[in-house]
PDB file of C-alpha atoms and ligand atoms in Angstrom:
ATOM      1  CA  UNK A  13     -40.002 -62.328  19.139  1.00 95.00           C
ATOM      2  CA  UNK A  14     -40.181 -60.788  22.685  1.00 97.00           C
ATOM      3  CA  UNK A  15     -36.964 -60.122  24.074  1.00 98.00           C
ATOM      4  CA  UNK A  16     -35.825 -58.703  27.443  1.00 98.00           C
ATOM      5  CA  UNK A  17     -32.437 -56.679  27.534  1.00 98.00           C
ATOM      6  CA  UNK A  18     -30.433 -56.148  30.697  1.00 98.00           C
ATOM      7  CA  UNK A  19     -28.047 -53.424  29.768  1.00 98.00           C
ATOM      8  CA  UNK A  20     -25.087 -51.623  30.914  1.00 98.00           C
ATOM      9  CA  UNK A  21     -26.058 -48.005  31.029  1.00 98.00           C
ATOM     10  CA  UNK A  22     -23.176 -45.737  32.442  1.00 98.00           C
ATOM     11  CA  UNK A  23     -22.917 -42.175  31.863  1.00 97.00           C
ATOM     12  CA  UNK A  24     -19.124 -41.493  31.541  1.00 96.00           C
ATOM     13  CA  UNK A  25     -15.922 -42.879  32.226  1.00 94.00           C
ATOM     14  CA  UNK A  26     -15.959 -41.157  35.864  1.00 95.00           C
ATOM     15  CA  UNK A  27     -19.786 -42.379  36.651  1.00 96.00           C
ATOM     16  CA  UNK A  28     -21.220 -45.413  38.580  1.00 95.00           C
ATOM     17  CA  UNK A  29     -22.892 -48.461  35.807  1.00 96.00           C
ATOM     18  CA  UNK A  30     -25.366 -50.737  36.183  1.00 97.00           C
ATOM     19  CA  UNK A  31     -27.911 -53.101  34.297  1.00 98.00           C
ATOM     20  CA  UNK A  32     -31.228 -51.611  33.004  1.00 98.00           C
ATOM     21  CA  UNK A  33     -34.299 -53.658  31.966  1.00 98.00           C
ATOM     22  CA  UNK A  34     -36.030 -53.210  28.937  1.00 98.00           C
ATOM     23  CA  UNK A  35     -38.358 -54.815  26.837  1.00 98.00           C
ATOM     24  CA  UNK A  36     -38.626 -55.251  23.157  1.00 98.00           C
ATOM     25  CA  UNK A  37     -41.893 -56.783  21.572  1.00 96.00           C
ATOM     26  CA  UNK A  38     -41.302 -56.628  17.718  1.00 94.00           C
ATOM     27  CA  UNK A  39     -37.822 -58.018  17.104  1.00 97.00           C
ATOM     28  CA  UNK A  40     -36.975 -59.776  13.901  1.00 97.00           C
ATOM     29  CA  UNK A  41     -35.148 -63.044  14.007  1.00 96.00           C
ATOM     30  CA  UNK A  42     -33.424 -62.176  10.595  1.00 97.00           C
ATOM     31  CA  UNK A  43     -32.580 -58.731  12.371  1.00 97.00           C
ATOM     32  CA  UNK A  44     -29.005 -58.629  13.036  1.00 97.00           C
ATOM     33  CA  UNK A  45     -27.894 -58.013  16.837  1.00 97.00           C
ATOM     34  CA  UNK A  46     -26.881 -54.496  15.839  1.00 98.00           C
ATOM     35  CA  UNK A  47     -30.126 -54.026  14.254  1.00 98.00           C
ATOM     36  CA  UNK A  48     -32.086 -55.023  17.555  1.00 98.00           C
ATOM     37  CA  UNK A  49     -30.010 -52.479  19.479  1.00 98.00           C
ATOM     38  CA  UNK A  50     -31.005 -50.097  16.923  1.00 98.00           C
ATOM     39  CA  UNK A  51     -34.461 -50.892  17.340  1.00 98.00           C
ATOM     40  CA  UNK A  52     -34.005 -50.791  20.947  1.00 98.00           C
ATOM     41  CA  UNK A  53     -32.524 -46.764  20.356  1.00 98.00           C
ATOM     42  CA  UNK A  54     -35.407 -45.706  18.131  1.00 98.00           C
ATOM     43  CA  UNK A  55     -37.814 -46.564  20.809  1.00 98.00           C
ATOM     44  CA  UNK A  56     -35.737 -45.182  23.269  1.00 98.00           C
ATOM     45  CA  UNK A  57     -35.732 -41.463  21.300  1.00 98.00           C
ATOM     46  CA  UNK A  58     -39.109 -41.755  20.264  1.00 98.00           C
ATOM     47  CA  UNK A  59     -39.930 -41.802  24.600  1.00 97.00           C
ATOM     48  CA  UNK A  60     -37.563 -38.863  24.722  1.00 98.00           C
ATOM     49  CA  UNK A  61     -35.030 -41.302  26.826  1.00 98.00           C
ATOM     50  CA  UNK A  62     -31.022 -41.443  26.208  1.00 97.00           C
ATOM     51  CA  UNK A  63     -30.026 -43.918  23.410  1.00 98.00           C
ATOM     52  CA  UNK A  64     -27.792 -46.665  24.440  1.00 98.00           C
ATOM     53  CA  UNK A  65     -23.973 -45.988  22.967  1.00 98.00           C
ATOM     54  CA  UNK A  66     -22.639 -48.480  21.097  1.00 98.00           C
ATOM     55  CA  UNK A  67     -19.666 -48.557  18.697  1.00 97.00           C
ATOM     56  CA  UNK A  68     -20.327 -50.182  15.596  1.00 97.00           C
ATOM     57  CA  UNK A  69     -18.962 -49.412  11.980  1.00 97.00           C
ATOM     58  CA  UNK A  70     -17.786 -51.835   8.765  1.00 97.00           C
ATOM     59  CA  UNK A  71     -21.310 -54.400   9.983  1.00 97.00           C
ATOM     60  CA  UNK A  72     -19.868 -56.897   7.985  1.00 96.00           C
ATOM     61  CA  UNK A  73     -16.987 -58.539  10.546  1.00 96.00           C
ATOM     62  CA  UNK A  74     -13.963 -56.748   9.420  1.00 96.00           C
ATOM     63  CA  UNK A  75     -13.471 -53.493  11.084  1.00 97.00           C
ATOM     64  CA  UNK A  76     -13.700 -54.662  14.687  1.00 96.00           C
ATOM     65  CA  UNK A  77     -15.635 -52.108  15.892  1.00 96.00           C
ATOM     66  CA  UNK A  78     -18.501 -53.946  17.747  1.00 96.00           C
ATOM     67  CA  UNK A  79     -17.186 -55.251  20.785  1.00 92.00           C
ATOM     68  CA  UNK A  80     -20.067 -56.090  23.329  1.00 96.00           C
ATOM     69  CA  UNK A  81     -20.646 -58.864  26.230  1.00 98.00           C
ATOM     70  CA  UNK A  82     -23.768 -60.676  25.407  1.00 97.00           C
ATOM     71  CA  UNK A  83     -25.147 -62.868  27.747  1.00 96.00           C
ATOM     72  CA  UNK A  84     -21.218 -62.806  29.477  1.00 95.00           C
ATOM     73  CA  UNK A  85     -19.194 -64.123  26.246  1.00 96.00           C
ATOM     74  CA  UNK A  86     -17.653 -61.648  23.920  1.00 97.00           C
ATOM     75  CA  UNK A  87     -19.839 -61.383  20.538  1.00 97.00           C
ATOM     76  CA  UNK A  88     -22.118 -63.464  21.934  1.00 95.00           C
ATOM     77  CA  UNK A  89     -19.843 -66.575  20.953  1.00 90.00           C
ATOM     78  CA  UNK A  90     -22.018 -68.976  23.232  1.00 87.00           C
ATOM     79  CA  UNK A  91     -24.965 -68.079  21.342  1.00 87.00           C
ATOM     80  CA  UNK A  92     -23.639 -68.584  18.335  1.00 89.00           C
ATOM     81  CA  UNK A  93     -22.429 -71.896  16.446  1.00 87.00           C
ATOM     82  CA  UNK A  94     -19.418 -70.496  15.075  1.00 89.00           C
ATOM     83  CA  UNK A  95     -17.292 -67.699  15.677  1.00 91.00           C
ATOM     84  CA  UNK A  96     -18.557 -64.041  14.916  1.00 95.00           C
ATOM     85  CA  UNK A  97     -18.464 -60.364  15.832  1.00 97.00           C
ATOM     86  CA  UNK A  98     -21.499 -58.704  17.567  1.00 97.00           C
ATOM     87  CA  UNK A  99     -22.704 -57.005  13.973  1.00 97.00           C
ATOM     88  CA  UNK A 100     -22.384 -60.762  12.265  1.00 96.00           C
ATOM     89  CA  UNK A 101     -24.547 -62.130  15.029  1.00 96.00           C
ATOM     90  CA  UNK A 102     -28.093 -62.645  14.178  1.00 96.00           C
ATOM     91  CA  UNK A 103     -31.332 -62.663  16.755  1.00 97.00           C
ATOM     92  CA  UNK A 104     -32.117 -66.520  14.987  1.00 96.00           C
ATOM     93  CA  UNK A 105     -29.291 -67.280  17.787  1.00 95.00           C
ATOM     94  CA  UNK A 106     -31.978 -66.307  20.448  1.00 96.00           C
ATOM     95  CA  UNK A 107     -35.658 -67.563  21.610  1.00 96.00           C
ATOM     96  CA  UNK A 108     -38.681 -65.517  21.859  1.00 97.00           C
ATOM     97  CA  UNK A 109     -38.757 -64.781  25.470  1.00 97.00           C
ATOM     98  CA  UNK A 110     -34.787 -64.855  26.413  1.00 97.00           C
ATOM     99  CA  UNK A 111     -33.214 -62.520  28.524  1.00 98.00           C
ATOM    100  CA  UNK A 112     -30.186 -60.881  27.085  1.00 98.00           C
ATOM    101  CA  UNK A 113     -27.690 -58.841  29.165  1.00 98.00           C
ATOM    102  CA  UNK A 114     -25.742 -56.671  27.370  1.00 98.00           C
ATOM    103  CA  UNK A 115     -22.493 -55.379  28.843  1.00 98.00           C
ATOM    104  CA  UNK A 116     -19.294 -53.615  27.592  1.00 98.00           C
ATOM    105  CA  UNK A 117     -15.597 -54.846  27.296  1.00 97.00           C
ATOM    106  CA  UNK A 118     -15.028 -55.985  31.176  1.00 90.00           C
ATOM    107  CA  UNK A 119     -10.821 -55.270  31.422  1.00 94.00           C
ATOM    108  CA  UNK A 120      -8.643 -52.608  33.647  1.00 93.00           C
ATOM    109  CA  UNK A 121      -7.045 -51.593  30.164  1.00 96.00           C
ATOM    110  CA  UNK A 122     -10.333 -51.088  27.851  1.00 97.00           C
ATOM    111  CA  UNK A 123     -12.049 -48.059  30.685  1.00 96.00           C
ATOM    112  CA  UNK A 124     -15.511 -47.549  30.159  1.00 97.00           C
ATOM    113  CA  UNK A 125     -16.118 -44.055  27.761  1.00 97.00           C
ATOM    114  CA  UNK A 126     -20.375 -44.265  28.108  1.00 98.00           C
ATOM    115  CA  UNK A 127     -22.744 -47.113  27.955  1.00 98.00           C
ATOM    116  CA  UNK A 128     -21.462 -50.032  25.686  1.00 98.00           C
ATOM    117  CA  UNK A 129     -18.524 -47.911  24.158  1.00 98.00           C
ATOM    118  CA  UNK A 130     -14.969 -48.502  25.756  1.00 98.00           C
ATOM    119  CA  UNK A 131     -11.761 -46.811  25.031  1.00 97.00           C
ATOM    120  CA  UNK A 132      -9.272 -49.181  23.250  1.00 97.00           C
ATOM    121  CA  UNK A 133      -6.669 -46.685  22.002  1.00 97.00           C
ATOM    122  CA  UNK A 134      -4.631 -49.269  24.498  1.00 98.00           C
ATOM    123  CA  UNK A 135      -3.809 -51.485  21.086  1.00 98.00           C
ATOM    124  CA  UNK A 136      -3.242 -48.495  19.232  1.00 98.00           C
ATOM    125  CA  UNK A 137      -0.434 -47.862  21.608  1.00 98.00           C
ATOM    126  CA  UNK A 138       0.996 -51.665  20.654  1.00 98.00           C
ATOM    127  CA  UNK A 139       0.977 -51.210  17.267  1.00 97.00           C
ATOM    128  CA  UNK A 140       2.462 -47.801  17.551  1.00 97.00           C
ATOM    129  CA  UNK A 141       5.678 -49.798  19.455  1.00 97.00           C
ATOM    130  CA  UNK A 142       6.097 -51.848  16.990  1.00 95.00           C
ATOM    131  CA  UNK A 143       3.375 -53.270  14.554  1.00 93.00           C
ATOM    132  CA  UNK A 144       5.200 -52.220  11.288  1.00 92.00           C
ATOM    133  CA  UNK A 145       8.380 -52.651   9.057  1.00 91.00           C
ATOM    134  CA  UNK A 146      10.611 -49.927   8.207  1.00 89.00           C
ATOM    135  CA  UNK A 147      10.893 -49.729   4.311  1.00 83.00           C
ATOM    136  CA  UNK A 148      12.147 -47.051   1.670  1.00 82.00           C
ATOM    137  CA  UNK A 149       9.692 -45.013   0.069  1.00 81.00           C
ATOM    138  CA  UNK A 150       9.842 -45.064  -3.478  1.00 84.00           C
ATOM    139  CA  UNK A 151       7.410 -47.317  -5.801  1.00 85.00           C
ATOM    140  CA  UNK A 152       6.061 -50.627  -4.633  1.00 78.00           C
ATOM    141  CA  UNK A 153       8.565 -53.715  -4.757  1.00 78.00           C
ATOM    142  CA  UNK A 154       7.786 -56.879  -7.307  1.00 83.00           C
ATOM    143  CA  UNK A 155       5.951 -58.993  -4.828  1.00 76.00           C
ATOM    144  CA  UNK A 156       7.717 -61.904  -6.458  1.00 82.00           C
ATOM    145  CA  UNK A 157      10.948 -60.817  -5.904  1.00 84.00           C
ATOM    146  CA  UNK A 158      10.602 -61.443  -1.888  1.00 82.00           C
ATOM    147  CA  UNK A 159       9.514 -65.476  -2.204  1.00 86.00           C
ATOM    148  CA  UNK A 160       7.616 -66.349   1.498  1.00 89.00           C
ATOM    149  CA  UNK A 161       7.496 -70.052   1.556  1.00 92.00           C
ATOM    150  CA  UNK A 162       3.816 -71.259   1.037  1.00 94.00           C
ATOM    151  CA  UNK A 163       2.801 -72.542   4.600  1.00 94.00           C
ATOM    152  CA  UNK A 164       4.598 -69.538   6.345  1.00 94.00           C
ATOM    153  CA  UNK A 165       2.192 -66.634   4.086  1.00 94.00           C
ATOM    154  CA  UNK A 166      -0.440 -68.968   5.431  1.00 95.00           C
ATOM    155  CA  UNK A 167       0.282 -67.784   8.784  1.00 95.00           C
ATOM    156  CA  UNK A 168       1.006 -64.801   8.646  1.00 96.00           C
ATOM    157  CA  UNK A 169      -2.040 -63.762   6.746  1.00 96.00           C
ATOM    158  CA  UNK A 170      -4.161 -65.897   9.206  1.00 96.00           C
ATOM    159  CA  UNK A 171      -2.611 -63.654  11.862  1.00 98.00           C
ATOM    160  CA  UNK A 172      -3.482 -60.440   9.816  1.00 97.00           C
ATOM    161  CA  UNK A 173      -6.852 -61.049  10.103  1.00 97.00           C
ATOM    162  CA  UNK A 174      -6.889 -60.012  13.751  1.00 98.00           C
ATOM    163  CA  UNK A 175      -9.645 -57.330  13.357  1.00 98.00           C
ATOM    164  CA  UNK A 176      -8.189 -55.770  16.711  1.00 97.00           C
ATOM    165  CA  UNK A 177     -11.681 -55.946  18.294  1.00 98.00           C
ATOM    166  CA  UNK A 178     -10.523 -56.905  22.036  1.00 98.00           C
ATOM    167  CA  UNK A 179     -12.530 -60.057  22.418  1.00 98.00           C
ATOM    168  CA  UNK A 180      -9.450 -61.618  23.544  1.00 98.00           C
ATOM    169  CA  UNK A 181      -9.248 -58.866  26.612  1.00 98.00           C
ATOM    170  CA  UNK A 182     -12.408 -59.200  27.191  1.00 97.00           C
ATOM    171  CA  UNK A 183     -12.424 -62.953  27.911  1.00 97.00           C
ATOM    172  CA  UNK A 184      -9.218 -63.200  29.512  1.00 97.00           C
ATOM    173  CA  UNK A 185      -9.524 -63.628  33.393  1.00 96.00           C
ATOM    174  CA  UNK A 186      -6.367 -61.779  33.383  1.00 97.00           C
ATOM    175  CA  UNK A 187      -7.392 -58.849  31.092  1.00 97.00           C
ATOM    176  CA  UNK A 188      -4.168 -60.198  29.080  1.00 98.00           C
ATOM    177  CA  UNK A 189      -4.136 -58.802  25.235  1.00 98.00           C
ATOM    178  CA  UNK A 190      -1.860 -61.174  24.786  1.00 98.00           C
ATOM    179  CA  UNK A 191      -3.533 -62.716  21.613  1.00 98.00           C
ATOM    180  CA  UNK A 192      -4.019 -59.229  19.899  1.00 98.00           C
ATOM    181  CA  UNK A 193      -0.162 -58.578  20.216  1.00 98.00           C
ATOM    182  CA  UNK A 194       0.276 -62.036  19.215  1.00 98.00           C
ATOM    183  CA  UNK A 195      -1.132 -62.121  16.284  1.00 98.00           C
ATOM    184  CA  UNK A 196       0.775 -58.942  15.002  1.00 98.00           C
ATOM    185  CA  UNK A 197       3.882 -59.728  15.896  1.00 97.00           C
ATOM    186  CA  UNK A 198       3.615 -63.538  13.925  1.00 97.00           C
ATOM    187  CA  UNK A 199       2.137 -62.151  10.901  1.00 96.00           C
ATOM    188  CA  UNK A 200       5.186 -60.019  10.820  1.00 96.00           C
ATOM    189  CA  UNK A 201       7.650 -62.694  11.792  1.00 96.00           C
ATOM    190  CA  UNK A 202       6.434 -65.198   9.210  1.00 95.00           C
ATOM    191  CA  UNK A 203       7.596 -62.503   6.507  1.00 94.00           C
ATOM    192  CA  UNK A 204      10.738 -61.793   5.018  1.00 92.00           C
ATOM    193  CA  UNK A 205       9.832 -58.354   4.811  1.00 90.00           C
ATOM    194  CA  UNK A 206       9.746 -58.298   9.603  1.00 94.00           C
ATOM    195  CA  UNK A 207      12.708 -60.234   9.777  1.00 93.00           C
ATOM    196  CA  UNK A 208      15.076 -57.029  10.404  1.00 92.00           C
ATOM    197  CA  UNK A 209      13.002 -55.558  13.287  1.00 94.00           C
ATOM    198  CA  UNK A 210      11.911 -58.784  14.529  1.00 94.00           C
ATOM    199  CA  UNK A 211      13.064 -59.064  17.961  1.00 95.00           C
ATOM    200  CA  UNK A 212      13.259 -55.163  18.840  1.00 95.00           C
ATOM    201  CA  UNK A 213       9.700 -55.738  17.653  1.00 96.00           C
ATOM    202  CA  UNK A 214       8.332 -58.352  20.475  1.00 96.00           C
ATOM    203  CA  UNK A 215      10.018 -56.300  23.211  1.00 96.00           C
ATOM    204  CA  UNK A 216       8.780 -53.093  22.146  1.00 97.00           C
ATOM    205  CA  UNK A 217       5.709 -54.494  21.811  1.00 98.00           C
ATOM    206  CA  UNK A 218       5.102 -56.618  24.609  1.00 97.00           C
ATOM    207  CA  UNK A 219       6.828 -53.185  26.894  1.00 97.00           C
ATOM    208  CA  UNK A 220       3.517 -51.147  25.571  1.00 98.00           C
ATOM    209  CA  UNK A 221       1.471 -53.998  26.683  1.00 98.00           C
ATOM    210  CA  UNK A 222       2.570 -54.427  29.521  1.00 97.00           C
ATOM    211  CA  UNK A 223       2.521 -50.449  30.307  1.00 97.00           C
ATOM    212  CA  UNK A 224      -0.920 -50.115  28.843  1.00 97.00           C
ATOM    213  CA  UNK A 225      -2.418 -52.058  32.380  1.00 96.00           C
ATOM    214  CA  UNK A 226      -3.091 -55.173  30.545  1.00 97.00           C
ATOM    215  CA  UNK A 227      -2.838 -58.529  32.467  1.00 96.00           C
ATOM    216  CA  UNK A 228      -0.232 -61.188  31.924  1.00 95.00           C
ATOM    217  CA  UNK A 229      -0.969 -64.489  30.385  1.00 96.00           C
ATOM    218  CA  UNK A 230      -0.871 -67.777  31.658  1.00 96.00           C
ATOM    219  CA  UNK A 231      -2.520 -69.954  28.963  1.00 94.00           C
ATOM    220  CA  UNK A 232      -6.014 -70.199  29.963  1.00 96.00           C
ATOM    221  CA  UNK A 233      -7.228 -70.181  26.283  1.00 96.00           C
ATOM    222  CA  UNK A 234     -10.251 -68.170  26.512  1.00 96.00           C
ATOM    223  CA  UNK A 235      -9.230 -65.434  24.540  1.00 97.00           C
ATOM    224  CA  UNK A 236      -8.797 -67.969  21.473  1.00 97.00           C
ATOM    225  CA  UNK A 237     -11.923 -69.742  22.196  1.00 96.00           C
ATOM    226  CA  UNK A 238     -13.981 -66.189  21.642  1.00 96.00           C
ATOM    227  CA  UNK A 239     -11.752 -64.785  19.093  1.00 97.00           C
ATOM    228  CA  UNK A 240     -14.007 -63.749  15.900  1.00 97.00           C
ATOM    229  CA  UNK A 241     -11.126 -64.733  13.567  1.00 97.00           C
ATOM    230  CA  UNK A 242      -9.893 -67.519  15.265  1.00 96.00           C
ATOM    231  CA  UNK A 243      -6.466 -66.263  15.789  1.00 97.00           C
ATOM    232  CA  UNK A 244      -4.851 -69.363  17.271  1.00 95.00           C
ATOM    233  CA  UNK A 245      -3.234 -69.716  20.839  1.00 96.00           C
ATOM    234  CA  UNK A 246      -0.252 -71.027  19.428  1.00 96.00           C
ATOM    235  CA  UNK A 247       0.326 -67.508  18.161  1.00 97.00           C
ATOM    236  CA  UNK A 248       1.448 -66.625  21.275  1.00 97.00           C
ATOM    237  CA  UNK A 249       3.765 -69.309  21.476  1.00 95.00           C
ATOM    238  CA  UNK A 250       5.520 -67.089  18.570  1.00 94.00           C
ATOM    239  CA  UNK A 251       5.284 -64.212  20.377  1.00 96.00           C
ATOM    240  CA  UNK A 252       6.832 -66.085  23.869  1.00 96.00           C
ATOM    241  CA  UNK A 253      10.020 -68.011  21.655  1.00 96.00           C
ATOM    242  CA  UNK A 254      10.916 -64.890  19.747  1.00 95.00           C
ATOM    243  CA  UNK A 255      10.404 -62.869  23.700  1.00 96.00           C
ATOM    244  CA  UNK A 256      12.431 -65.171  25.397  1.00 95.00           C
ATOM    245  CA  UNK A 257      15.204 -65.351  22.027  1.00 94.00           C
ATOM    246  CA  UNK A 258      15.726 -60.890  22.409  1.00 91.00           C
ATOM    247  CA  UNK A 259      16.213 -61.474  25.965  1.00 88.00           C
ATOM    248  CA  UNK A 260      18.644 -64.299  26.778  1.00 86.00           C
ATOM    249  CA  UNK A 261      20.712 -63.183  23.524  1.00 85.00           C
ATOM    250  CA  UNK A 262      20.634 -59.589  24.059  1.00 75.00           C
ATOM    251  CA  UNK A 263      19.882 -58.884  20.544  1.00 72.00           C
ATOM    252  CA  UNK A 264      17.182 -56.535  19.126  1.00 65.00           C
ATOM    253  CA  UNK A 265      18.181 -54.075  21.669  1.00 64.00           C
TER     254      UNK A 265
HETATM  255  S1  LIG B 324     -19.041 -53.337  13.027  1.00 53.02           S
HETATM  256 FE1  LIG B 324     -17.173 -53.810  11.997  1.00 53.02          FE
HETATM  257  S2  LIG B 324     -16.640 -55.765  12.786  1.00 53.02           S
HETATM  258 FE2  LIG B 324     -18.616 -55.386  13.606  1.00 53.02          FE
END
């Protein structure tokens, strides 16, 4: 396949971006995206020219490394069938002659470190306000001495799949990561094991959000629409009942 890439080359956080054409001749529809991009960076050294940054890591859809704009949708997702990360994307998703531009994480809260590669210790900051119980050390409990009703383990582990990637930011017109925290505080507040830190929980962590630049949400939906691990929007409906529960009762102070 031929394939012409439009993309965002920027030289640090401080420097001026912009879109830069090049062509690739030889790509592989069985190639993964990742794999193209490395293609694209092996040409690119062999002409003695800057590779294009990039983060990537697990390539198998679990770490949430990848995070890139393709074609203006985060991972691609409208050239892709289902939901996916960048490094489960595959070039079958594209025609021989397309134009692909290739952009980083677009949000106030996610700056720009070099090329594709944005800074997202933002969430790290979340999950450091919060995103954790508070247990004795010592050895492991019996798992079967804390029962979690059947449908509620359901959610909570299909809110622990967040991968943390930022797709949700990304899509957002308001740059909300309102899913992200979402999803971490319900899988904790489906458990037994969050209920005691539960509400000092949402407000610590929705405080970080809020302090970390991100937008506020207002239900648009996108971020759910792109998410890789289809974290539902009604996750944040979690997130607003147990918000809105701290703050009109006082407790979790
Ligand atoms: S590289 Fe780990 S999720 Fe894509």
């Amino acid at each position: 396949m031929r394939i012409t890439l439009r993309v965002w080359r920027q030289a640090d956080r401080n420097s001026p971006g912009g879109l830069k054409t090049y062509q690739l001749t030889d790509v592989d529809s069985s190639m993964s995206f990742l794999e193209m991009l490395d293609l694209l960076n092996e040409e690119l050294t062999a002409r003695d020219e800057e590779p294009v940054a990039f983060d990537n890591d697990c390539r198998e859809g679990i770490c949430g490394m990848c995070g890139i704009v393709i074609n203006g949708a985060p991972h691609g997702r409208y050239n892709s069938p289902v939901a996916t990360t960048t490094c489960q994307l595959h070039m079958r998703s594209f025609h021989d002659g397309d134009v692909i531009d290739i952009e980083p994480w677009k949000a106030g809260a996610f700056p720009v470190i070099k090329d594709l590669v944005v800074d997202r210790s933002a969430f790290d900051r979340i999950i450091q306000a919060g995103g954790y119980i508070s247990v004795n050390t010592g050895a492991a409990p019996e798992a079967h001495s804390t029962p979690a009703p059947k449908r509620q383990a359901d959610q909570a582990f299909d809110n622990a799949t967040c991968i943390g990637c930022g797709a949700c930011v990304a899509a957002c017109p308001n740059g909300a990561g309102m899913l992200f925290t979402a999803a971490k505080i319900t899988h904790l507040a489906r458990l037994p094991q969050g209920q005691p830190e539960r509400l000092r929980r949402v407000k610590a962590m929705v405080a970080a959000h809020d302090e970390a630049g991100f937008g506020g949400c207002t239900n648009i939906g996108e971020c759910a629409a792109v998410c890789p691990k289809s974290i539902p929007l009604a996750s944040i409906g979690q997130l607003n009942r147990d918000l809105i529960h701290s703050l009109f009762t006082g407790e979790g102070k």
